[in-house]
Protein backbone atom coordinates (compact mmCIF):
# COMPACT_ATOMS: atom_id res chain seq x y z
CA UNK A 1 0.00 0.00 0.00
CA UNK A 2 2.82 2.39 0.89
CA UNK A 3 4.63 1.58 -2.38
CA UNK A 4 1.55 2.53 -4.40
CA UNK A 5 1.24 5.82 -2.49
CA UNK A 6 4.91 6.74 -3.07
CA UNK A 7 4.70 5.70 -6.73
CA UNK A 8 1.57 7.86 -7.19
CA UNK A 9 3.24 10.82 -5.48
CA UNK A 10 6.35 10.52 -7.67
CA UNK A 11 4.18 10.25 -10.82
CA UNK A 12 2.32 13.45 -9.88
CA UNK A 13 5.61 15.21 -9.14
CA UNK A 14 6.98 14.13 -12.53
CA UNK A 15 3.86 15.45 -14.27
CA UNK A 16 4.19 18.82 -12.51
CA UNK A 17 7.88 19.09 -13.47
CA UNK A 18 7.12 18.28 -17.13
CA UNK A 19 4.37 20.92 -17.17
CA UNK A 20 6.72 23.55 -15.67
CA UNK A 21 9.43 22.68 -18.18
CA UNK A 22 7.03 23.06 -21.14
CA UNK A 23 5.75 26.38 -19.76
CA UNK A 24 9.27 27.76 -19.35
CA UNK A 25 10.28 26.73 -22.88
CA UNK A 26 7.28 28.56 -24.31
CA UNK A 27 8.17 31.66 -22.29
CA UNK A 28 11.73 31.61 -23.69
CA UNK A 29 10.40 31.40 -27.25
CA UNK A 30 8.18 34.42 -26.73
CA UNK A 31 10.96 36.47 -25.12
CA UNK A 32 13.31 35.71 -28.02
CA UNK A 33 10.74 37.02 -30.49
CA UNK A 34 10.60 40.48 -28.91
CA UNK A 35 12.13 42.98 -31.32
CA UNK A 36 15.23 44.72 -30.09
CA UNK A 37 15.33 48.46 -30.23
CA UNK A 38 18.14 50.12 -32.13
CA UNK A 39 19.47 53.63 -32.35
CA UNK A 40 21.05 54.88 -35.55
CA UNK A 41 23.69 57.49 -36.30
CA UNK A 42 24.81 58.83 -39.63
CA UNK A 43 28.51 59.41 -40.35
CA UNK A 44 30.63 60.54 -43.28
CA UNK A 45 33.72 58.39 -43.89
CA UNK A 46 36.76 60.64 -43.53
CA UNK A 47 39.61 58.15 -43.72
CA UNK A 48 40.13 54.47 -44.46
CA UNK A 49 43.10 52.44 -43.31
CA UNK A 50 43.86 48.75 -43.67
CA UNK A 51 41.96 47.80 -40.48
CA UNK A 52 38.92 50.06 -40.51
CA UNK A 53 36.99 53.21 -41.24
CA UNK A 54 37.07 56.63 -39.58
CA UNK A 55 33.86 58.62 -39.67
CA UNK A 56 32.51 61.94 -38.49
CA UNK A 57 28.91 62.90 -37.74
CA UNK A 58 27.37 66.27 -38.56
CA UNK A 59 27.58 67.18 -34.86
CA UNK A 60 31.35 66.51 -34.84
CA UNK A 61 31.21 63.12 -33.11
CA UNK A 62 33.85 60.73 -34.42
CA UNK A 63 33.74 56.96 -34.81
CA UNK A 64 36.14 54.18 -35.79
CA UNK A 65 34.70 50.94 -37.14
CA UNK A 66 36.82 47.86 -37.70
CA UNK A 67 36.46 46.31 -41.14
CA UNK A 68 35.71 42.95 -39.54
CA UNK A 69 32.50 44.47 -38.10
CA UNK A 70 31.23 45.68 -41.49
CA UNK A 71 29.36 43.03 -43.45
CA UNK A 72 28.19 44.70 -46.63
CA UNK A 73 28.75 43.80 -50.25
CA UNK A 74 29.50 47.21 -51.72
CA UNK A 75 32.83 48.82 -50.88
CA UNK A 76 32.86 51.86 -48.61
CA UNK A 77 34.89 54.81 -49.87
CA UNK A 78 35.93 58.14 -48.40
CA UNK A 79 33.12 60.72 -48.27
CA UNK A 80 30.44 57.98 -48.29
CA UNK A 81 27.59 58.48 -45.84
CA UNK A 82 26.96 55.45 -43.65
CA UNK A 83 24.15 54.60 -41.27
CA UNK A 84 25.29 52.75 -38.15
CA UNK A 85 22.89 50.74 -35.98
CA UNK A 86 23.59 50.20 -32.28
CA UNK A 87 21.70 48.19 -29.68
CA UNK A 88 19.91 50.71 -27.52
CA UNK A 89 21.29 49.30 -24.25
CA UNK A 90 24.85 48.71 -25.49
CA UNK A 91 25.79 51.99 -27.15
CA UNK A 92 29.55 51.51 -26.82
CA UNK A 93 29.99 47.86 -27.85
CA UNK A 94 26.58 47.22 -29.36
CA UNK A 95 27.34 47.79 -33.05
CA UNK A 96 24.79 45.76 -34.97
CA UNK A 97 24.91 46.82 -38.58
CA UNK A 98 26.43 49.31 -41.02
CA UNK A 99 24.69 50.46 -44.22
CA UNK A 100 25.80 52.82 -46.96
CA UNK A 101 23.32 55.73 -46.81
CA UNK A 102 22.17 56.64 -50.30
mmCIF file of N, CA and C in Angstrom:
data_model
loop_
_atom_site.group_PDB
_atom_site.id
_atom_site.type_symbol
_atom_site.label_atom_id
_atom_site.label_comp_id
_atom_site.label_asym_id
_atom_site.label_seq_id
_atom_site.Cartn_x
_atom_site.Cartn_y
_atom_site.Cartn_z
ATOM 1 N N UNK A 1 0.819 -1.180 0.000
ATOM 2 C CA UNK A 1 0.000 0.000 0.000
ATOM 3 C C UNK A 1 0.873 1.259 0.000
ATOM 4 N N UNK A 2 1.925 1.243 0.806
ATOM 5 C CA UNK A 2 2.824 2.390 0.891
ATOM 6 C C UNK A 2 3.567 2.586 -0.424
ATOM 7 N N UNK A 3 3.930 1.488 -1.105
ATOM 8 C CA UNK A 3 4.635 1.584 -2.385
ATOM 9 C C UNK A 3 3.739 2.254 -3.431
ATOM 10 N N UNK A 4 2.475 1.939 -3.442
ATOM 11 C CA UNK A 4 1.547 2.525 -4.397
ATOM 12 C C UNK A 4 1.411 4.027 -4.128
ATOM 13 N N UNK A 5 1.361 4.416 -2.860
ATOM 14 C CA UNK A 5 1.242 5.821 -2.492
ATOM 15 C C UNK A 5 2.485 6.600 -2.937
ATOM 16 N N UNK A 6 3.665 6.070 -2.679
ATOM 17 C CA UNK A 6 4.915 6.736 -3.070
ATOM 18 C C UNK A 6 5.018 6.809 -4.593
ATOM 19 N N UNK A 7 4.657 5.708 -5.274
ATOM 20 C CA UNK A 7 4.701 5.699 -6.732
ATOM 21 C C UNK A 7 3.738 6.741 -7.314
ATOM 22 N N UNK A 8 2.547 6.857 -6.729
ATOM 23 C CA UNK A 8 1.573 7.857 -7.188
ATOM 24 C C UNK A 8 2.099 9.270 -6.955
ATOM 25 N N UNK A 9 2.695 9.503 -5.809
ATOM 26 C CA UNK A 9 3.240 10.817 -5.479
ATOM 27 C C UNK A 9 4.370 11.203 -6.439
ATOM 28 N N UNK A 10 5.250 10.253 -6.738
ATOM 29 C CA UNK A 10 6.346 10.519 -7.668
ATOM 30 C C UNK A 10 5.835 10.768 -9.091
ATOM 31 N N UNK A 11 4.777 10.051 -9.492
ATOM 32 C CA UNK A 11 4.182 10.254 -10.816
ATOM 33 C C UNK A 11 3.581 11.657 -10.927
ATOM 34 N N UNK A 12 2.887 12.093 -9.888
ATOM 35 C CA UNK A 12 2.318 13.446 -9.878
ATOM 36 C C UNK A 12 3.429 14.485 -9.926
ATOM 37 N N UNK A 13 4.482 14.289 -9.145
ATOM 38 C CA UNK A 13 5.614 15.213 -9.140
ATOM 39 C C UNK A 13 6.265 15.294 -10.526
ATOM 40 N N UNK A 14 6.415 14.150 -11.176
ATOM 41 C CA UNK A 14 6.982 14.126 -12.529
ATOM 42 C C UNK A 14 6.095 14.901 -13.503
ATOM 43 N N UNK A 15 4.794 14.726 -13.410
ATOM 44 C CA UNK A 15 3.861 15.452 -14.270
ATOM 45 C C UNK A 15 3.958 16.952 -14.074
ATOM 46 N N UNK A 16 4.063 17.391 -12.808
ATOM 47 C CA UNK A 16 4.191 18.817 -12.507
ATOM 48 C C UNK A 16 5.498 19.364 -13.080
ATOM 49 N N UNK A 17 6.590 18.645 -12.943
ATOM 50 C CA UNK A 17 7.879 19.091 -13.470
ATOM 51 C C UNK A 17 7.863 19.178 -14.998
ATOM 52 N N UNK A 18 7.228 18.233 -15.666
ATOM 53 C CA UNK A 18 7.125 18.276 -17.129
ATOM 54 C C UNK A 18 6.302 19.487 -17.548
ATOM 55 N N UNK A 19 5.203 19.765 -16.856
ATOM 56 C CA UNK A 19 4.369 20.923 -17.166
ATOM 57 C C UNK A 19 5.157 22.227 -16.989
ATOM 58 N N UNK A 20 5.912 22.336 -15.916
ATOM 59 C CA UNK A 20 6.716 23.549 -15.669
ATOM 60 C C UNK A 20 7.771 23.714 -16.756
ATOM 61 N N UNK A 21 8.404 22.617 -17.144
ATOM 62 C CA UNK A 21 9.430 22.678 -18.185
ATOM 63 C C UNK A 21 8.840 23.161 -19.507
ATOM 64 N N UNK A 22 7.682 22.641 -19.893
ATOM 65 C CA UNK A 22 7.032 23.061 -21.139
ATOM 66 C C UNK A 22 6.656 24.538 -21.059
ATOM 67 N N UNK A 23 6.138 24.975 -19.930
ATOM 68 C CA UNK A 23 5.748 26.376 -19.757
ATOM 69 C C UNK A 23 6.955 27.296 -19.870
ATOM 70 N N UNK A 24 8.075 26.925 -19.280
ATOM 71 C CA UNK A 24 9.271 27.756 -19.348
ATOM 72 C C UNK A 24 9.835 27.819 -20.759
ATOM 73 N N UNK A 25 9.784 26.727 -21.494
ATOM 74 C CA UNK A 25 10.279 26.735 -22.878
ATOM 75 C C UNK A 25 9.441 27.648 -23.750
ATOM 76 N N UNK A 26 8.138 27.666 -23.547
ATOM 77 C CA UNK A 26 7.275 28.564 -24.315
ATOM 78 C C UNK A 26 7.569 30.016 -23.959
ATOM 79 N N UNK A 27 7.856 30.300 -22.705
ATOM 80 C CA UNK A 27 8.172 31.664 -22.288
ATOM 81 C C UNK A 27 9.480 32.132 -22.931
ATOM 82 N N UNK A 28 10.466 31.247 -23.037
ATOM 83 C CA UNK A 28 11.730 31.615 -23.686
ATOM 84 C C UNK A 28 11.506 31.942 -25.152
ATOM 85 N N UNK A 29 10.676 31.165 -25.838
ATOM 86 C CA UNK A 29 10.402 31.404 -27.250
ATOM 87 C C UNK A 29 9.776 32.772 -27.443
ATOM 88 N N UNK A 30 8.837 33.126 -26.616
ATOM 89 C CA UNK A 30 8.182 34.422 -26.731
ATOM 90 C C UNK A 30 9.166 35.547 -26.457
ATOM 91 N N UNK A 31 10.015 35.399 -25.439
ATOM 92 C CA UNK A 31 10.960 36.467 -25.116
ATOM 93 C C UNK A 31 12.006 36.641 -26.210
ATOM 94 N N UNK A 32 12.353 35.594 -26.926
ATOM 95 C CA UNK A 32 13.310 35.713 -28.022
ATOM 96 C C UNK A 32 12.708 36.405 -29.233
ATOM 97 N N UNK A 33 11.388 36.410 -29.338
ATOM 98 C CA UNK A 33 10.738 37.016 -30.485
ATOM 99 C C UNK A 33 10.530 38.519 -30.319
ATOM 100 N N UNK A 34 10.781 39.048 -29.136
ATOM 101 C CA UNK A 34 10.603 40.479 -28.910
ATOM 102 C C UNK A 34 11.649 41.230 -29.721
ATOM 103 N N UNK A 35 11.206 42.206 -30.490
ATOM 104 C CA UNK A 35 12.132 42.985 -31.320
ATOM 105 C C UNK A 35 13.028 43.845 -30.445
ATOM 106 N N UNK A 36 14.295 43.856 -30.790
ATOM 107 C CA UNK A 36 15.232 44.724 -30.086
ATOM 108 C C UNK A 36 15.100 46.131 -30.637
ATOM 109 N N UNK A 37 15.381 47.084 -29.789
ATOM 110 C CA UNK A 37 15.333 48.465 -30.232
ATOM 111 C C UNK A 37 16.745 48.920 -30.570
ATOM 112 N N UNK A 38 16.852 49.642 -31.670
ATOM 113 C CA UNK A 38 18.144 50.117 -32.125
ATOM 114 C C UNK A 38 18.132 51.642 -32.207
ATOM 115 N N UNK A 39 19.310 52.207 -32.059
ATOM 116 C CA UNK A 39 19.467 53.628 -32.353
ATOM 117 C C UNK A 39 20.413 53.720 -33.544
ATOM 118 N N UNK A 40 20.223 54.733 -34.360
ATOM 119 C CA UNK A 40 21.054 54.883 -35.552
ATOM 120 C C UNK A 40 21.752 56.232 -35.531
ATOM 121 N N UNK A 41 22.923 56.257 -36.136
ATOM 122 C CA UNK A 41 23.685 57.487 -36.301
ATOM 123 C C UNK A 41 24.237 57.493 -37.718
ATOM 124 N N UNK A 42 24.293 58.671 -38.281
ATOM 125 C CA UNK A 42 24.814 58.829 -39.632
ATOM 126 C C UNK A 42 26.202 59.468 -39.559
ATOM 127 N N UNK A 43 27.126 58.913 -40.327
ATOM 128 C CA UNK A 43 28.506 59.405 -40.350
ATOM 129 C C UNK A 43 28.973 59.540 -41.788
ATOM 130 N N UNK A 44 29.934 60.425 -42.005
ATOM 131 C CA UNK A 44 30.632 60.537 -43.284
ATOM 132 C C UNK A 44 32.014 59.941 -43.097
ATOM 133 N N UNK A 45 32.399 59.031 -43.980
ATOM 134 C CA UNK A 45 33.717 58.391 -43.889
ATOM 135 C C UNK A 45 34.779 59.432 -44.238
ATOM 136 N N UNK A 46 35.719 59.637 -43.321
ATOM 137 C CA UNK A 46 36.759 60.645 -43.528
ATOM 138 C C UNK A 46 38.108 60.027 -43.892
ATOM 139 N N UNK A 47 38.313 58.789 -43.464
ATOM 140 C CA UNK A 47 39.613 58.150 -43.723
ATOM 141 C C UNK A 47 39.417 56.637 -43.648
ATOM 142 N N UNK A 48 40.165 55.934 -44.472
ATOM 143 C CA UNK A 48 40.129 54.474 -44.459
ATOM 144 C C UNK A 48 41.561 53.979 -44.333
ATOM 145 N N UNK A 49 41.790 53.082 -43.382
ATOM 146 C CA UNK A 49 43.104 52.439 -43.314
ATOM 147 C C UNK A 49 42.910 50.938 -43.508
ATOM 148 N N UNK A 50 43.968 50.168 -43.351
ATOM 149 C CA UNK A 50 43.860 48.747 -43.665
ATOM 150 C C UNK A 50 43.010 47.967 -42.671
ATOM 151 N N UNK A 51 42.739 48.543 -41.480
ATOM 152 C CA UNK A 51 41.960 47.803 -40.477
ATOM 153 C C UNK A 51 40.557 48.337 -40.270
ATOM 154 N N UNK A 52 40.262 49.551 -40.766
ATOM 155 C CA UNK A 52 38.923 50.060 -40.515
ATOM 156 C C UNK A 52 38.632 51.410 -41.140
ATOM 157 N N UNK A 53 37.515 51.972 -40.687
ATOM 158 C CA UNK A 53 36.986 53.213 -41.238
ATOM 159 C C UNK A 53 36.859 54.269 -40.146
ATOM 160 N N UNK A 54 37.260 55.490 -40.470
ATOM 161 C CA UNK A 54 37.067 56.632 -39.579
ATOM 162 C C UNK A 54 35.896 57.433 -40.124
ATOM 163 N N UNK A 55 35.004 57.851 -39.231
ATOM 164 C CA UNK A 55 33.861 58.624 -39.671
ATOM 165 C C UNK A 55 33.598 59.794 -38.752
ATOM 166 N N UNK A 56 32.860 60.761 -39.271
ATOM 167 C CA UNK A 56 32.506 61.942 -38.490
ATOM 168 C C UNK A 56 31.045 62.267 -38.740
ATOM 169 N N UNK A 57 30.314 62.524 -37.647
ATOM 170 C CA UNK A 57 28.910 62.898 -37.742
ATOM 171 C C UNK A 57 28.792 64.395 -37.972
ATOM 172 N N UNK A 58 27.609 64.839 -38.338
ATOM 173 C CA UNK A 58 27.374 66.266 -38.564
ATOM 174 C C UNK A 58 27.598 67.085 -37.298
ATOM 175 N N UNK A 59 27.381 66.460 -36.132
ATOM 176 C CA UNK A 59 27.581 67.177 -34.863
ATOM 177 C C UNK A 59 29.028 67.126 -34.378
ATOM 178 N N UNK A 60 29.938 66.560 -35.191
ATOM 179 C CA UNK A 60 31.350 66.513 -34.841
ATOM 180 C C UNK A 60 31.793 65.246 -34.140
ATOM 181 N N UNK A 61 30.862 64.379 -33.794
ATOM 182 C CA UNK A 61 31.207 63.120 -33.114
ATOM 183 C C UNK A 61 31.952 62.210 -34.078
ATOM 184 N N UNK A 62 33.039 61.612 -33.591
ATOM 185 C CA UNK A 62 33.854 60.731 -34.423
ATOM 186 C C UNK A 62 33.595 59.275 -34.072
ATOM 187 N N UNK A 63 33.895 58.395 -35.032
ATOM 188 C CA UNK A 63 33.741 56.960 -34.814
ATOM 189 C C UNK A 63 34.835 56.236 -35.587
ATOM 190 N N UNK A 64 35.238 55.081 -35.072
ATOM 191 C CA UNK A 64 36.137 54.182 -35.786
ATOM 192 C C UNK A 64 35.467 52.820 -35.809
ATOM 193 N N UNK A 65 35.342 52.245 -36.990
ATOM 194 C CA UNK A 65 34.696 50.941 -37.137
ATOM 195 C C UNK A 65 35.687 49.988 -37.780
ATOM 196 N N UNK A 66 35.923 48.868 -37.129
ATOM 197 C CA UNK A 66 36.824 47.861 -37.697
ATOM 198 C C UNK A 66 36.173 47.222 -38.918
ATOM 199 N N UNK A 67 36.977 46.929 -39.918
ATOM 200 C CA UNK A 67 36.464 46.309 -41.145
ATOM 201 C C UNK A 67 35.803 44.967 -40.858
ATOM 202 N N UNK A 68 36.283 44.264 -39.864
ATOM 203 C CA UNK A 68 35.705 42.954 -39.544
ATOM 204 C C UNK A 68 34.271 43.064 -39.023
ATOM 205 N N UNK A 69 33.867 44.258 -38.592
ATOM 206 C CA UNK A 69 32.504 44.466 -38.102
ATOM 207 C C UNK A 69 31.556 44.975 -39.179
ATOM 208 N N UNK A 70 32.055 45.165 -40.391
ATOM 209 C CA UNK A 70 31.231 45.678 -41.488
ATOM 210 C C UNK A 70 30.973 44.536 -42.467
ATOM 211 N N UNK A 71 29.727 44.136 -42.570
ATOM 212 C CA UNK A 71 29.363 43.026 -43.450
ATOM 213 C C UNK A 71 28.429 43.513 -44.552
ATOM 214 N N UNK A 72 28.987 44.257 -45.492
ATOM 215 C CA UNK A 72 28.191 44.703 -46.631
ATOM 216 C C UNK A 72 28.938 44.373 -47.909
ATOM 217 N N UNK A 73 28.181 44.216 -48.976
ATOM 218 C CA UNK A 73 28.755 43.798 -50.253
ATOM 219 C C UNK A 73 29.515 44.931 -50.948
ATOM 220 N N UNK A 74 28.887 46.104 -50.990
ATOM 221 C CA UNK A 74 29.495 47.210 -51.720
ATOM 222 C C UNK A 74 30.633 47.825 -50.920
ATOM 223 N N UNK A 75 31.702 48.230 -51.599
ATOM 224 C CA UNK A 75 32.832 48.825 -50.881
ATOM 225 C C UNK A 75 32.478 50.214 -50.341
ATOM 226 N N UNK A 76 33.036 50.541 -49.205
ATOM 227 C CA UNK A 76 32.856 51.863 -48.613
ATOM 228 C C UNK A 76 34.068 52.704 -48.997
ATOM 229 N N UNK A 77 33.810 53.920 -49.450
ATOM 230 C CA UNK A 77 34.888 54.809 -49.874
ATOM 231 C C UNK A 77 34.835 56.093 -49.052
ATOM 232 N N UNK A 78 35.907 56.853 -49.091
ATOM 233 C CA UNK A 78 35.930 58.137 -48.395
ATOM 234 C C UNK A 78 34.806 59.019 -48.914
ATOM 235 N N UNK A 79 34.245 59.809 -48.017
ATOM 236 C CA UNK A 79 33.116 60.717 -48.271
ATOM 237 C C UNK A 79 31.775 60.014 -48.429
ATOM 238 N N UNK A 80 31.726 58.680 -48.304
ATOM 239 C CA UNK A 80 30.443 57.977 -48.291
ATOM 240 C C UNK A 80 29.727 58.265 -46.980
ATOM 241 N N UNK A 81 28.409 58.360 -47.053
ATOM 242 C CA UNK A 81 27.590 58.483 -45.843
ATOM 243 C C UNK A 81 27.189 57.071 -45.432
ATOM 244 N N UNK A 82 27.365 56.759 -44.157
ATOM 245 C CA UNK A 82 26.962 55.450 -43.654
ATOM 246 C C UNK A 82 25.956 55.641 -42.524
ATOM 247 N N UNK A 83 25.116 54.646 -42.353
ATOM 248 C CA UNK A 83 24.153 54.604 -41.268
ATOM 249 C C UNK A 83 24.567 53.449 -40.366
ATOM 250 N N UNK A 84 24.798 53.747 -39.094
ATOM 251 C CA UNK A 84 25.290 52.751 -38.153
ATOM 252 C C UNK A 84 24.200 52.459 -37.128
ATOM 253 N N UNK A 85 23.904 51.172 -36.942
ATOM 254 C CA UNK A 85 22.887 50.736 -35.984
ATOM 255 C C UNK A 85 23.575 50.213 -34.725
ATOM 256 N N UNK A 86 23.090 50.665 -33.572
ATOM 257 C CA UNK A 86 23.590 50.198 -32.280
ATOM 258 C C UNK A 86 22.426 49.649 -31.476
ATOM 259 N N UNK A 87 22.714 48.637 -30.639
ATOM 260 C CA UNK A 87 21.698 48.195 -29.682
ATOM 261 C C UNK A 87 21.484 49.322 -28.690
ATOM 262 N N UNK A 88 20.249 49.562 -28.354
ATOM 263 C CA UNK A 88 19.914 50.706 -27.515
ATOM 264 C C UNK A 88 20.606 50.631 -26.153
ATOM 265 N N UNK A 89 20.698 49.442 -25.575
ATOM 266 C CA UNK A 89 21.290 49.300 -24.246
ATOM 267 C C UNK A 89 22.819 49.281 -24.283
ATOM 268 N N UNK A 90 23.390 48.891 -25.405
ATOM 269 C CA UNK A 90 24.849 48.713 -25.491
ATOM 270 C C UNK A 90 25.440 49.692 -26.492
ATOM 271 N N UNK A 91 25.353 50.953 -26.218
ATOM 272 C CA UNK A 91 25.789 51.988 -27.154
ATOM 273 C C UNK A 91 27.259 51.846 -27.524
ATOM 274 N N UNK A 92 28.110 51.535 -26.556
ATOM 275 C CA UNK A 92 29.549 51.507 -26.824
ATOM 276 C C UNK A 92 29.963 50.273 -27.626
ATOM 277 N N UNK A 93 29.561 49.094 -27.181
ATOM 278 C CA UNK A 93 29.990 47.861 -27.846
ATOM 279 C C UNK A 93 28.850 47.155 -28.563
ATOM 280 N N UNK A 94 27.759 47.858 -28.798
ATOM 281 C CA UNK A 94 26.579 47.217 -29.360
ATOM 282 C C UNK A 94 26.376 47.439 -30.839
ATOM 283 N N UNK A 95 27.456 47.603 -31.607
ATOM 284 C CA UNK A 95 27.337 47.785 -33.054
ATOM 285 C C UNK A 95 26.641 46.585 -33.653
ATOM 286 N N UNK A 96 25.569 46.830 -34.392
ATOM 287 C CA UNK A 96 24.790 45.759 -34.970
ATOM 288 C C UNK A 96 24.986 45.670 -36.477
ATOM 289 N N UNK A 97 24.913 46.840 -37.142
ATOM 290 C CA UNK A 97 24.907 46.817 -38.584
ATOM 291 C C UNK A 97 25.385 48.154 -39.141
ATOM 292 N N UNK A 98 25.997 48.095 -40.318
ATOM 293 C CA UNK A 98 26.426 49.311 -41.023
ATOM 294 C C UNK A 98 25.838 49.246 -42.430
ATOM 295 N N UNK A 99 25.234 50.358 -42.863
ATOM 296 C CA UNK A 99 24.693 50.461 -44.224
ATOM 297 C C UNK A 99 25.255 51.701 -44.895
ATOM 298 N N UNK A 100 25.438 51.625 -46.206
ATOM 299 C CA UNK A 100 25.802 52.823 -46.956
ATOM 300 C C UNK A 100 24.505 53.599 -47.150
ATOM 301 N N UNK A 101 24.506 54.874 -46.748
ATOM 302 C CA UNK A 101 23.321 55.726 -46.808
ATOM 303 C C UNK A 101 23.271 56.403 -48.162
ATOM 304 N N UNK A 102 22.259 56.076 -48.941
ATOM 305 C CA UNK A 102 22.174 56.637 -50.297
ATOM 306 C C UNK A 102 21.201 57.768 -50.367
#
